[in-house]
Amino acid sequence: MRRPASSPRRPREGGKVTIKEVAAHAGVSAMTVSNVFNDTGKFSRETRERVLAAINALGYVPNSAARRLVGATPARIGLLYAGVDSMFIDAVLAAAAVASAERGLQLMARKAASAGEALDAARALQRSGADALLLLPPFDTVLSGSAAFRALGLAAASIATAAPLPDMFTVRIDNRAASRAMTERLIARGRRRIAIIAGPQDHSDSVERLLGCREALEAHGLDLAEDRVIEGRFTFESGLAAAERLLALAELPDAIVAANDDMAAAALWVAHRRGLSLPRDLAVTGFDDTLLATRVWPPLTTVRQPIDRMTARALDLLLDALRRRTDEPADVLEDYALVGRASD
Amino acid sequence: MRRPASSPRRPREGGKVTIKEVAAHAGVSAMTVSNVFNDTGKFSRETRERVLAAINALGYVPNSAARRLVGATPARIGLLYAGVDSMFIDAVLAAAAVASAERGLQLMARKAASAGEALDAARALQRSGADALLLLPPFDTVLSGSAAFRALGLAAASIATAAPLPDMFTVRIDNRAASRAMTERLIARGRRRIAIIAGPQDHSDSVERLLGCREALEAHGLDLAEDRVIEGRFTFESGLAAAERLLALAELPDAIVAANDDMAAAALWVAHRRGLSLPRDLAVTGFDDTLLATRVWPPLTTVRQPIDRMTARALDLLLDALRRRTDEPADVLEDYALVGRASD
DNA sequence: GTTGTTGGGTTTATCGTTAAACCACAACCC
DNA sequence: GGGTTGTGGTTTAACGATAAACCCAACAAC
């Protein structure tokens, strides 16, 4: 293992150029370089050119530790996620890792096993230096409005949540409309005995998705027997249990609308095991359009939620808020898409 | 959006306690607190107690930006990954995000589209401040040994690679043995016409996996017609194409050994589409034991690679190397496990 | 009795960047 | 012509932690 020759004090960080060297090269003070770089303060058009040239020539990259020390750059985002095995969580973690890297942010991912742990986890994140919080359901609604959360004094953004919140950014799709559209698609394709594997009803997004289904069914005069709605926990295993019960019903459903892809995959599983022919005997639809949707057989008709874009957007909002010290909560609605595949 | 009341200069980072406050509280100098905290320098047992008490009482957490500025703590890990859609990559990204967070490290994830981009990507990571590199195949072998890589002067670790390397840490499983064991399992279960969807042969781990298969077949006197081996690219789509060709062979294989779960899932897909009964007509096995393995039907018999543990181990090795300035490359062999499910 | 040595600290300087205060000079304003 | 207002910068003082140099008492060695 090779390591660089090190000066007594520091491990010589790969030929780092400091702002002073740039300043000397451009014949100005360090402060002016800083001003040009950040577009703050005052300088003439001509100095600007000189400084920029020096920056390029030397390949200057500001030292983020120093910037952060003086409080100029927020740098750490705490991500609070539910500790369930789901494709969606993995995808968010991966997207957040990449998006944070692009923005030079440090991601601090932390799992909270239950809603009760949310506050403790948030506190722990803050204590270890988080400047802002990125939340996933159900932690958005758990924390929103609580005095203890407010006391943390951290900016927060929630992705994939159901509705705007007064004290944090929200980046989401219209879950209800998406779910309604999906259900209508099934009805249009001739399905009549539609069953539902809902998500946990303490997740605001799950509630919306279930509402969307109900609306579509009602609009078409189809009744939804309550034994055709089962609440899962977004995990594959809970989907398995739910599907078992649904496919053991006296009157067999001809379609299952699941609230995420993992549970939809579970429904496929159970259907396969029972020897049903898919999608003839049973249509199954998912939600999220994770990688899973295209890996299972038959591939899932599902709702695409643009996870990468939503994650990136949430980070940008947080960065803006921290830098500009804005106080306006914002709600960003991203587009969803119905992706038709072979499962319905 | 609530933001904390801010002193003129800084956004008041959530009640941060500095080392000086701890020092005052304990009645010693800041330096002594630093020494106690890091177990460096000298101090009496009694001062130690006092300082530790003060640290706990005040909830002191060292400011990592300051530490880093003086060069005491390395903080940034550059993760170089191949930009293919695969469950394995997502899982590694997620695991790395969590493991980095636990260690207070900043993860800088960067995709390189091809082997040729590896060096540029590594340079870019270094320029943006990476202290060490975490590599995924094929970038380990692409970079290892090259003078340009050595010139970077960065410690590196590679996970899920095939063999020890002289200039970086390696954390891996015995790919060949695992693959051999898997093939032997199939033989023991009566399969005779075994086909292979190999991984890209510029990945050292893929090479090993293929070798393992061959060894097992040879050991049992089974010949492997060359049209029964197809090289995929670890993607689901490439698996699809490979499976199509294999299942169009005059003599139909009775088993397919795939080099990862995504390609195995693709084989299941094609088999379903052709109306084969699984696993009666065809056994399929995967590799990695990603979440996908349990989501598809039938669930995949596969090799478990402990991704979380391997990622964590690699980070620990890198941290040790940076802190202690060790020069010894190390090779860690983790245990794999054959996970039998219904697909064979 | 001068010269080490060691335990238990303290002081000082420094990392790279930026906020805030300051400065020199020019133009404008009754 | 004294005062205000701009423009285009520079200087200074942090931010928090730590490496290195220094200090001092107590004790040992010769």
XYZ file of C-alpha atoms (C1' of nucleotides) in Angstrom:
748
model
C 0.000 0.000 0.000
C 1.575 3.215 -1.116
C 1.053 6.335 0.813
C 2.210 9.796 -0.117
C 5.337 11.262 1.387
C 4.028 13.286 4.270
C 5.207 16.551 5.710
C 5.482 16.382 9.501
C 2.075 17.794 10.082
C -0.301 16.819 7.386
C -0.641 13.847 5.066
C -0.190 16.179 2.111
C -3.607 16.126 0.536
C -3.014 15.351 -3.096
C -1.336 18.578 -4.167
C -4.040 20.843 -2.819
C -3.909 24.437 -4.032
C -4.912 27.035 -1.467
C -6.665 30.291 -1.960
C -3.482 32.173 -1.153
C -1.589 30.636 -4.001
C -4.370 31.624 -6.328
C -4.295 35.127 -4.877
C -0.559 35.432 -5.414
C -0.900 34.125 -8.950
C -3.580 36.665 -9.761
C -1.908 39.505 -7.876
C -4.799 40.174 -5.518
C -5.640 39.397 -1.915
C -7.081 36.097 -0.788
C -10.311 37.818 0.076
C -10.816 38.968 -3.444
C -10.384 35.458 -4.727
C -12.970 34.330 -2.226
C -15.311 37.053 -3.385
C -14.924 36.215 -7.024
C -15.343 32.536 -6.400
C -18.535 32.987 -4.433
C -19.783 36.003 -6.311
C -19.994 38.088 -3.160
C -18.464 41.442 -2.320
C -17.086 43.762 -4.971
C -14.525 43.478 -7.731
C -14.097 44.811 -11.221
C -14.869 42.809 -14.311
C -11.202 42.808 -15.103
C -9.997 41.400 -11.764
C -12.691 38.796 -12.090
C -11.146 37.526 -15.305
C -7.676 37.442 -13.838
C -8.804 35.567 -10.763
C -10.858 33.095 -12.738
C -7.885 32.465 -14.989
C -5.677 31.802 -11.985
C -8.266 29.467 -10.512
C -8.370 27.458 -13.685
C -4.659 27.472 -14.240
C -3.956 26.142 -10.772
C -6.968 23.903 -10.525
C -8.099 25.431 -7.277
C -10.742 23.576 -5.294
C -11.791 25.238 -2.046
C -11.133 23.313 1.115
C -14.529 22.443 2.416
C -13.362 21.865 5.957
C -12.142 25.427 6.179
C -15.303 26.783 4.624
C -17.397 24.850 6.990
C -15.378 25.894 9.972
C -16.247 29.523 9.403
C -19.828 28.536 8.940
C -20.025 29.388 5.286
C -21.147 26.062 3.948
C -23.605 23.693 5.457
C -22.387 20.261 4.751
C -24.272 17.521 6.437
C -27.632 16.071 5.681
C -29.221 13.596 8.041
C -31.395 11.030 6.315
C -33.952 9.355 8.506
C -35.358 6.175 7.066
C -37.528 3.323 8.213
C -35.651 0.119 8.737
C -37.703 -2.131 6.544
C -36.328 -4.225 3.725
C -37.800 -2.639 0.677
C -36.558 -1.805 -2.751
C -37.806 1.698 -2.343
C -35.639 2.369 0.699
C -32.568 0.941 -0.985
C -33.225 3.048 -4.034
C -33.612 6.194 -1.956
C -30.413 5.468 -0.067
C -28.542 4.914 -3.301
C -30.012 8.027 -4.890
C -29.210 10.095 -1.820
C -25.635 8.828 -1.758
C -25.120 9.876 -5.359
C -26.960 13.185 -5.137
C -25.119 14.141 -1.942
C -21.805 13.342 -3.530
C -22.630 15.540 -6.496
C -23.334 18.431 -4.175
C -20.366 17.837 -1.917
C -22.607 17.025 1.012
C -22.036 14.504 3.705
C -24.915 12.120 4.068
C -25.657 10.712 7.456
C -28.119 7.907 7.026
C -29.859 6.682 10.108
C -32.499 4.096 10.588
C -35.347 4.480 13.019
C -37.097 1.232 13.769
C -40.366 2.780 14.866
C -42.183 6.078 14.856
C -41.347 6.423 18.530
C -37.647 6.444 17.769
C -37.951 9.215 15.235
C -37.290 12.056 17.602
C -34.336 10.390 19.263
C -32.842 9.578 15.898
C -33.324 13.154 14.737
C -31.640 14.411 17.882
C -28.750 12.035 17.388
C -28.342 13.258 13.831
C -28.318 16.824 14.989
C -25.803 16.121 17.705
C -23.467 14.603 15.208
C -23.647 17.755 13.185
C -26.509 17.522 10.736
C -27.431 20.847 9.210
C -30.694 19.609 7.798
C -32.892 16.563 7.748
C -34.216 14.492 4.891
C -37.231 12.495 5.979
C -39.073 9.537 4.596
C -42.615 8.602 5.613
C -43.815 8.092 8.248
C -41.285 10.359 9.923
C -42.513 13.469 8.144
C -45.889 13.438 9.826
C -44.529 12.036 13.068
C -42.182 14.987 13.480
C -44.120 17.737 11.772
C -45.823 20.094 14.166
C -44.178 18.728 17.276
C -42.567 21.227 19.575
C -39.620 18.945 20.158
C -38.895 18.847 16.466
C -39.203 22.590 16.199
C -36.801 22.915 19.090
C -34.171 21.134 17.044
C -34.084 24.134 14.772
C -33.208 22.092 11.730
C -34.500 22.633 8.238
C -36.174 19.501 6.934
C -37.477 18.087 3.716
C -39.680 15.097 3.213
C -39.802 13.052 0.059
C -42.542 10.786 -1.199
C -44.946 12.159 1.329
C -48.624 12.861 0.800
C -49.283 16.530 1.327
C -47.642 19.876 2.037
C -46.576 20.431 5.617
C -46.261 23.776 7.340
C -42.800 23.304 8.769
C -40.840 21.430 6.135
C -40.275 21.067 2.453
C -42.212 18.361 0.708
C -41.337 16.731 -2.580
C -43.917 14.276 -3.781
C -46.197 13.043 -6.472
C -49.970 13.120 -6.384
C -50.391 9.730 -4.794
C -54.147 9.791 -4.845
C -54.435 10.664 -8.501
C -51.842 8.064 -9.424
C -53.615 5.367 -7.511
C -56.972 6.390 -8.926
C -55.578 6.287 -12.449
C -54.132 2.853 -11.857
C -57.415 1.513 -10.555
C -59.271 3.019 -13.462
C -56.925 1.338 -15.826
C -57.788 -2.022 -14.279
C -61.490 -1.299 -14.518
C -61.094 -0.245 -18.126
C -59.385 -3.532 -18.822
C -62.349 -5.400 -17.490
C -61.400 -6.184 -13.937
C -64.298 -6.033 -11.514
C -63.367 -7.823 -8.316
C -60.492 -5.564 -7.337
C -58.668 -6.183 -4.065
C -56.159 -3.969 -2.349
C -52.983 -4.513 -0.403
C -52.633 -1.142 1.229
C -49.573 0.349 2.855
C -49.320 1.075 6.567
C -51.961 3.636 7.371
C -49.660 5.731 9.500
C -47.820 6.644 6.310
C -49.605 9.580 4.802
C -48.766 8.419 1.303
C -50.385 5.041 1.933
C -53.557 6.697 3.057
C -53.702 8.694 -0.143
C -53.086 5.678 -2.297
C -55.910 3.808 -0.664
C -58.216 6.782 -1.065
C -57.407 6.969 -4.755
C -58.433 3.339 -5.224
C -61.670 3.837 -3.385
C -62.527 6.909 -5.413
C -62.059 5.085 -8.683
C -64.132 2.121 -7.584
C -66.923 4.323 -6.331
C -66.911 6.381 -9.470
C -67.612 3.207 -11.389
C -70.215 1.905 -9.020
C -68.079 -0.991 -7.875
C -68.315 -1.867 -4.254
C -65.268 -2.672 -2.213
C -65.995 -5.378 0.335
C -63.903 -4.670 3.380
C -62.379 -8.133 3.347
C -60.815 -7.191 0.043
C -58.647 -4.520 1.660
C -55.690 -5.628 3.709
C -53.107 -3.407 5.283
C -49.505 -4.452 4.745
C -46.317 -2.913 6.026
C -44.606 -2.285 2.689
C -42.494 -5.394 3.178
C -42.458 -8.394 0.928
C -43.381 -10.663 3.831
C -46.392 -8.613 4.802
C -47.428 -8.699 1.154
C -47.171 -12.465 1.194
C -49.487 -12.731 4.159
C -51.944 -10.301 2.661
C -52.005 -12.043 -0.698
C -52.564 -15.407 0.961
C -55.661 -14.076 2.630
C -56.953 -12.401 -0.495
C -56.510 -15.488 -2.626
C -58.233 -17.615 -0.019
C -61.404 -15.544 -0.259
C -64.572 -17.331 -1.327
C -65.003 -14.931 -4.174
C -61.570 -14.736 -5.756
C -60.422 -11.243 -6.737
C -59.486 -10.743 -10.362
C -57.036 -7.953 -9.585
C -54.794 -6.848 -6.744
C -53.628 -3.274 -6.413
C -50.605 -3.187 -4.148
C -49.273 -0.020 -2.552
C -45.682 -0.752 -3.504
C -43.678 -3.040 -5.728
C -42.449 -5.334 -2.989
C -45.962 -6.245 -1.947
C -47.020 -6.596 -5.575
C -44.142 -8.993 -6.133
C -45.377 -10.933 -3.138
C -48.824 -11.166 -4.689
C -47.276 -12.563 -7.864
C -45.439 -15.080 -5.754
C -48.540 -16.367 -4.065
C -50.414 -16.453 -7.362
C -47.636 -18.499 -8.929
C -47.652 -20.842 -6.015
C -51.365 -21.383 -6.438
C -50.888 -22.121 -10.097
C -52.870 -19.141 -11.319
C -52.234 -17.992 -14.836
C -51.079 -14.398 -14.866
C -52.425 -11.983 -15.836
C -55.443 -13.964 -17.099
C -56.710 -15.079 -13.705
C -55.306 -12.213 -11.741
C -53.928 -8.784 -12.510
C -51.397 -7.312 -10.107
C -50.128 -3.751 -10.012
C -47.374 -2.160 -7.994
C -46.225 1.305 -7.036
C -42.847 3.106 -7.227
C -41.351 1.455 -10.300
C -38.289 0.209 -8.528
C -35.882 -2.105 -10.312
C -37.960 -4.959 -8.965
C -40.879 -4.141 -11.249
C -39.002 -5.259 -14.330
C -37.305 -8.246 -12.726
C -40.351 -10.245 -11.708
C -42.565 -12.290 -13.953
C -44.800 -11.012 -15.321
C -43.228 -7.541 -15.160
C -45.272 -5.189 -13.070
C -47.579 -2.523 -14.269
C -46.791 0.184 -11.761
C -46.608 3.887 -11.017
C -43.277 5.473 -11.657
C -42.107 7.702 -8.886
C -38.973 9.573 -10.016
C -36.896 8.724 -6.983
C -33.605 10.164 -8.203
C -35.139 13.441 -9.203
C -37.168 13.776 -6.034
C -34.160 13.117 -3.855
C -32.050 15.614 -5.745
C -34.793 18.212 -5.580
C -35.161 17.820 -1.847
C -31.441 18.300 -1.349
C -31.473 21.411 -3.495
C -34.310 22.887 -1.510
C -32.480 22.237 1.727
C -29.284 23.752 0.421
C -31.117 26.840 -0.728
C -32.800 27.218 2.595
C -29.542 26.888 4.483
C -27.655 29.264 2.282
C -30.248 31.885 1.772
C -31.786 31.429 5.163
C -35.193 31.299 3.639
C -38.160 30.634 5.815
C -40.702 29.628 3.223
C -41.776 26.041 3.243
C -42.303 24.767 -0.268
C -44.161 21.907 -1.814
C -42.893 20.406 -5.029
C -45.124 18.161 -7.035
C -43.268 15.914 -9.426
C -44.851 14.068 -12.311
C -45.709 10.445 -11.944
C -46.255 8.058 -14.817
C -48.349 4.976 -15.240
C -46.082 2.303 -16.640
C -48.011 -0.475 -18.298
C -46.290 -3.843 -18.381
C -47.535 -7.405 -18.586
C -48.941 -7.953 -15.124
C -52.430 -6.612 -15.791
C -39.946 26.775 7.703
C -38.495 27.567 11.061
C -34.873 28.400 11.334
C -32.918 28.987 14.487
C -32.214 32.461 15.724
C -28.785 33.166 14.337
C -25.862 35.030 15.760
C -24.402 37.465 13.217
C -21.815 35.057 11.975
C -22.960 31.550 12.146
C -26.316 29.832 11.889
C -25.798 28.622 15.450
C -25.271 24.936 14.919
C -27.708 23.280 17.257
C -26.127 24.253 20.550
C -22.677 23.023 19.669
C -20.320 22.698 22.595
C -16.698 23.530 21.870
C -13.608 22.053 23.356
C -12.947 25.254 25.251
C -16.195 25.078 27.107
C -15.376 21.550 28.124
C -11.924 22.689 29.190
C -13.345 25.488 31.323
C -15.866 23.133 32.872
C -13.143 20.658 33.781
C -10.646 23.297 34.841
C -7.941 22.294 32.377
C -6.629 23.560 29.062
C -8.249 22.759 25.741
C -5.240 20.732 24.794
C -5.695 18.395 27.695
C -9.287 17.780 26.708
C -8.089 16.968 23.228
C -5.518 14.589 24.635
C -7.984 12.797 26.841
C -10.529 12.545 24.076
C -8.081 11.047 21.633
C -6.013 9.193 24.158
C -2.837 10.931 23.107
C -0.310 12.912 25.136
C -0.157 12.719 28.915
C -2.572 13.281 31.742
C -3.233 11.770 35.136
C -5.955 9.270 35.814
C -7.712 11.840 37.890
C -7.800 14.596 35.244
C -9.026 12.015 32.822
C -12.079 11.380 34.980
C -12.808 15.066 35.351
C -12.509 15.714 31.643
C -14.623 12.725 30.714
C -17.272 13.862 33.161
C -17.289 17.320 31.608
C -17.541 15.838 28.126
C -20.564 13.829 29.118
C -22.196 16.578 31.087
C -21.965 19.019 28.198
C -22.522 16.498 25.437
C -19.409 17.494 23.613
C -19.012 16.305 20.031
C -15.816 17.406 18.300
C -16.230 19.611 15.282
C -15.097 17.491 12.411
C -14.403 20.425 10.125
C -11.875 21.789 12.575
C -10.273 18.417 13.057
C -10.028 17.922 9.404
C -8.595 21.339 8.790
C -5.577 20.559 10.939
C -5.241 17.295 9.135
C -6.103 15.116 12.064
C -8.980 13.197 10.582
C -9.406 11.867 7.117
C -13.016 12.250 6.200
C -13.847 11.494 2.650
C -14.164 8.235 0.853
C -14.557 8.144 -2.892
C -16.652 5.246 -4.129
C -16.124 4.310 -7.733
C -18.868 2.167 -9.180
C -19.906 0.909 -12.569
C -22.971 2.566 -13.934
C -25.051 -0.477 -14.621
C -28.524 -1.072 -13.267
C -28.050 -3.929 -10.923
C -29.343 -4.819 -7.526
C -25.831 -5.427 -6.349
C -24.722 -1.886 -7.100
C -27.752 -0.408 -5.393
C -27.142 -2.581 -2.371
C -23.496 -1.548 -2.178
C -24.405 2.117 -2.472
C -26.978 1.767 0.269
C -24.604 -0.176 2.492
C -21.827 2.335 1.920
C -24.131 5.229 2.743
C -25.063 3.659 6.046
C -21.577 2.461 6.966
C -20.037 5.840 6.130
C -22.601 7.597 8.237
C -21.817 5.348 11.175
C -18.157 6.252 10.936
C -18.712 9.934 10.337
C -17.266 9.742 6.857
C -18.350 11.594 3.800
C -19.101 9.320 0.912
C -18.461 10.582 -2.574
C -20.073 8.164 -4.959
C -19.073 8.427 -8.551
C -20.024 6.410 -11.544
C -17.600 5.471 -14.272
C -19.291 4.303 -17.411
C -16.369 2.323 -18.736
C -13.012 0.987 -17.638
C -11.386 3.771 -19.597
C -13.044 6.380 -17.430
C -11.791 4.839 -14.230
C -8.649 6.880 -13.952
C -10.349 10.155 -14.750
C -13.040 9.425 -12.219
C -10.459 8.555 -9.597
C -8.640 11.794 -10.296
C -11.844 13.766 -10.041
C -12.572 12.138 -6.704
C -9.148 13.010 -5.462
C -9.436 16.577 -6.620
C -12.637 16.990 -4.736
C -10.881 15.854 -1.620
C -11.131 12.111 -1.327
C -8.734 10.673 1.225
C -9.201 7.122 0.052
C -10.933 5.123 -2.626
C -13.430 2.298 -2.430
C -13.487 0.343 -5.652
C -15.856 -2.123 -7.210
C -14.887 -4.488 -10.020
C -13.717 -3.996 -12.649
C -12.007 -0.850 -11.407
C -9.810 -2.711 -8.953
C -7.856 -4.525 -11.627
C -8.059 -1.629 -14.059
C -6.310 0.671 -11.611
C -4.112 -1.741 -9.734
C -0.517 -1.659 -10.795
C -0.830 1.392 -12.989
C 1.660 4.162 -12.424
C -1.012 6.793 -12.827
C -3.007 5.273 -10.018
C 0.044 5.064 -7.825
C 0.731 8.705 -8.564
C -2.591 9.607 -7.011
C -1.165 8.558 -3.684
C -4.512 7.419 -2.360
C -5.153 4.400 -0.214
C -7.699 2.124 -1.844
C -9.823 -0.854 -1.006
C -11.710 -3.101 -3.338
C -14.741 -5.105 -2.373
C -16.160 -8.188 -4.033
C -13.048 -8.653 -6.065
C -11.378 -11.925 -6.929
C -7.895 -11.980 -5.476
C -5.417 -10.056 -3.339
C -3.761 -7.113 -5.014
C -0.364 -5.690 -4.155
C -1.373 -2.066 -3.893
C -4.777 -2.052 -2.265
C -6.926 -3.716 0.325
C -9.233 -6.433 -0.879
C -12.347 -7.679 0.855
C -13.965 -10.589 -0.866
C -15.357 -14.063 -0.729
C -13.889 -17.095 -2.424
C -15.796 -16.716 -5.652
C -14.406 -19.803 -7.249
C -15.220 -22.079 -4.341
C -18.697 -20.625 -4.048
C -19.413 -21.113 -7.703
C -18.007 -24.615 -7.620
C -20.154 -25.496 -4.639
C -23.217 -24.163 -6.367
C -22.556 -26.177 -9.492
C -21.950 -29.264 -7.456
C -25.231 -28.783 -5.735
C -26.970 -28.786 -9.108
C -25.132 -31.918 -10.179
C -26.026 -33.603 -6.924
C -29.644 -32.767 -7.569
C -29.515 -34.564 -10.877
C -28.903 -31.784 -13.366
C -26.678 -32.774 -16.228
C -27.047 -30.281 -19.043
C -25.805 -27.242 -17.149
C -25.521 -23.910 -18.946
C -23.846 -20.762 -17.739
C -24.585 -17.076 -17.975
C -21.215 -15.686 -17.015
C -20.386 -12.168 -15.940
C -18.230 -9.814 -17.973
C -14.811 -11.375 -18.228
C -12.983 -8.170 -17.478
C -14.318 -8.444 -13.941
C -11.939 -10.608 -12.012
C -14.760 -11.965 -9.890
C -16.650 -13.124 -12.973
C -13.641 -14.986 -14.211
C -13.377 -16.826 -10.928
C -17.033 -17.707 -10.893
C -16.819 -19.186 -14.340
C -13.728 -21.134 -13.386
C -15.514 -22.570 -10.381
C -18.317 -23.874 -12.578
C -15.913 -25.449 -15.002
C -13.996 -27.133 -12.234
C -17.118 -28.717 -10.812
C -18.295 -29.936 -14.187
C -14.924 -31.387 -15.037
C -14.657 -33.066 -11.685
C -17.844 -34.920 -12.487
C -16.910 -35.752 -16.011
C -19.551 -33.512 -17.522
C -18.543 -31.701 -20.634
C -19.415 -28.080 -21.153
C -20.233 -27.365 -24.765
C -19.058 -23.867 -25.542
C -22.459 -22.819 -26.807
C -23.729 -23.382 -23.305
C -21.609 -20.539 -21.929
C -22.676 -17.000 -22.655
C -21.096 -13.875 -21.328
C -23.486 -11.293 -19.953
C -22.825 -7.866 -18.539
C -24.411 -8.343 -15.120
C -27.502 -6.491 -16.301
C -30.981 -7.906 -16.453
C -31.212 -7.127 -20.162
C -28.014 -8.932 -20.993
C -29.338 -11.867 -18.983
C -32.486 -11.829 -21.041
C -30.554 -12.049 -24.275
C -28.324 -14.788 -22.935
C -31.240 -16.844 -21.654
C -33.043 -16.535 -24.963
C -30.095 -18.042 -26.729
C -29.640 -20.795 -24.199
C -33.275 -21.815 -24.307
C -33.246 -21.859 -28.089
C -30.500 -24.480 -28.141
C -31.287 -27.780 -29.840
C -30.434 -29.626 -26.686
C -32.228 -27.714 -23.961
C -30.225 -27.139 -20.779
C -31.763 -28.412 -17.570
C -30.014 -25.813 -15.424
C -28.660 -22.306 -15.761
C -26.006 -20.980 -13.426
C -26.016 -17.198 -13.586
C -23.199 -15.034 -12.284
C -25.519 -12.670 -10.454
C -29.122 -12.416 -9.333
C -30.226 -9.976 -11.991
C -29.223 -12.308 -14.787
C -30.746 -15.260 -12.958
C -34.001 -13.340 -12.669
C -33.815 -12.742 -16.387
C -33.444 -16.465 -16.974
C -36.560 -17.077 -14.900
C -38.351 -14.506 -16.989
C -37.528 -16.149 -20.259
C -38.382 -19.572 -18.873
C -41.764 -18.311 -17.734
C -42.390 -16.781 -21.090
C -41.659 -20.084 -22.755
C -44.062 -21.815 -20.449
C -41.461 -23.974 -18.774
C -42.322 -25.397 -15.410
C -39.816 -24.291 -12.816
C -37.775 -25.828 -11.362
C -38.871 -29.110 -12.967
C -37.814 -28.271 -16.513
C -35.103 -25.862 -15.603
C -33.127 -24.994 -12.490
C -31.756 -21.475 -12.179
C -29.260 -20.182 -9.645
C -28.057 -16.696 -8.894
C -25.208 -15.015 -7.070
C -25.052 -12.263 -4.395
C -28.312 -12.873 -2.568
C -29.656 -9.417 -3.150
C -33.221 -8.594 -2.180
C -34.201 -9.676 -5.657
C -33.491 -13.324 -4.898
C -36.456 -13.598 -2.587
C -38.802 -11.460 -4.655
C -38.887 -13.487 -7.845
C -40.763 -16.693 -8.464
C -39.488 -19.231 -7.781
C -37.164 -17.665 -5.205
C -33.566 -18.015 -6.189
C -31.077 -20.462 -4.862
C -28.040 -18.232 -4.695
C -24.735 -17.468 -3.006
C -24.915 -15.017 -0.189
C -22.278 -12.371 -0.307
C -22.382 -10.343 2.944
C -22.473 -6.958 1.291
C -23.026 -4.893 4.409
C -20.234 -6.541 6.282
C -17.805 -6.385 3.395
C -18.462 -2.713 2.853
C -18.014 -1.931 6.529
C -14.822 -3.943 6.676
C -13.342 -2.145 3.708
C -14.067 1.219 5.290
C -12.471 0.128 8.540
C -9.353 -0.988 6.740
C -9.102 2.323 4.950
C -9.598 4.299 8.135
C -6.926 2.295 9.883
C -4.535 2.823 7.048
C -5.130 6.565 6.998
C -4.853 6.993 10.717
C -1.994 4.714 11.411
C -0.340 5.366 8.101
C 0.152 1.702 7.578
C 1.616 0.480 4.382
C 0.572 -3.138 4.493
C -1.985 -4.200 1.951
C -4.375 -6.728 3.429
C -6.748 -9.281 2.022
C -9.866 -10.159 3.955
C -11.802 -13.246 3.062
C -15.379 -13.188 4.249
C -17.603 -16.227 4.487
C -20.097 -16.906 1.773
C -23.137 -19.117 2.153
C -25.095 -21.236 -0.243
C -28.720 -20.328 0.206
C -31.034 -22.996 -1.095
C -34.458 -21.813 -2.209
C -37.007 -23.139 -4.667
C -35.392 -22.338 -7.996
C -33.339 -25.503 -8.302
C 25.484 20.468 43.352
C 25.010 20.506 38.719
C 22.902 17.851 35.143
C 19.499 14.767 33.273
C 14.779 12.667 33.069
C 10.076 12.048 33.532
C 5.231 12.931 34.576
C 1.697 16.244 33.863
C 0.440 19.444 31.971
C 0.174 24.633 29.199
C 1.155 27.894 25.352
C 1.605 29.006 20.724
C 1.069 28.626 16.004
C -1.420 26.869 12.390
C -4.715 24.615 9.040
C -7.848 27.516 4.688
C -11.639 30.361 4.363
C -14.660 34.141 5.038
C -17.444 38.135 7.720
C -16.782 42.448 9.006
C -14.311 46.435 9.480
C -11.460 49.427 7.217
C -9.082 52.331 3.539
C -7.983 55.159 -0.547
C -9.720 57.501 -4.133
C -13.293 59.505 -7.204
C -17.550 61.606 -8.041
C -21.451 64.115 -6.684
C -24.181 67.660 -4.020
C -25.904 71.666 -2.261
C -15.241 73.192 -0.082
C -16.807 70.198 3.509
C -19.627 66.277 3.633
C -21.773 62.248 1.734
C -21.887 58.209 -1.244
C -19.763 54.694 -4.199
C -16.296 51.654 -6.103
C -12.772 48.379 -5.613
C -10.484 46.504 -3.090
C -7.275 45.112 1.612
C -6.563 43.900 6.476
C -7.843 41.659 10.571
C -9.912 38.448 13.330
C -12.039 34.747 13.912
C -13.971 29.452 13.338
C -12.364 24.740 16.581
C -9.004 21.401 17.077
C -4.379 19.798 17.433
C 1.029 19.206 16.700
C 4.912 20.796 18.429
C 7.376 23.321 21.476
C 7.751 24.655 25.950
C 7.416 24.811 31.173
C 7.925 23.305 35.895
C 8.257 20.472 39.842
C 10.046 16.238 41.681
C 13.305 12.955 41.644
C 17.519 10.402 40.192
C 22.370 10.080 38.883
C 27.087 10.867 39.286
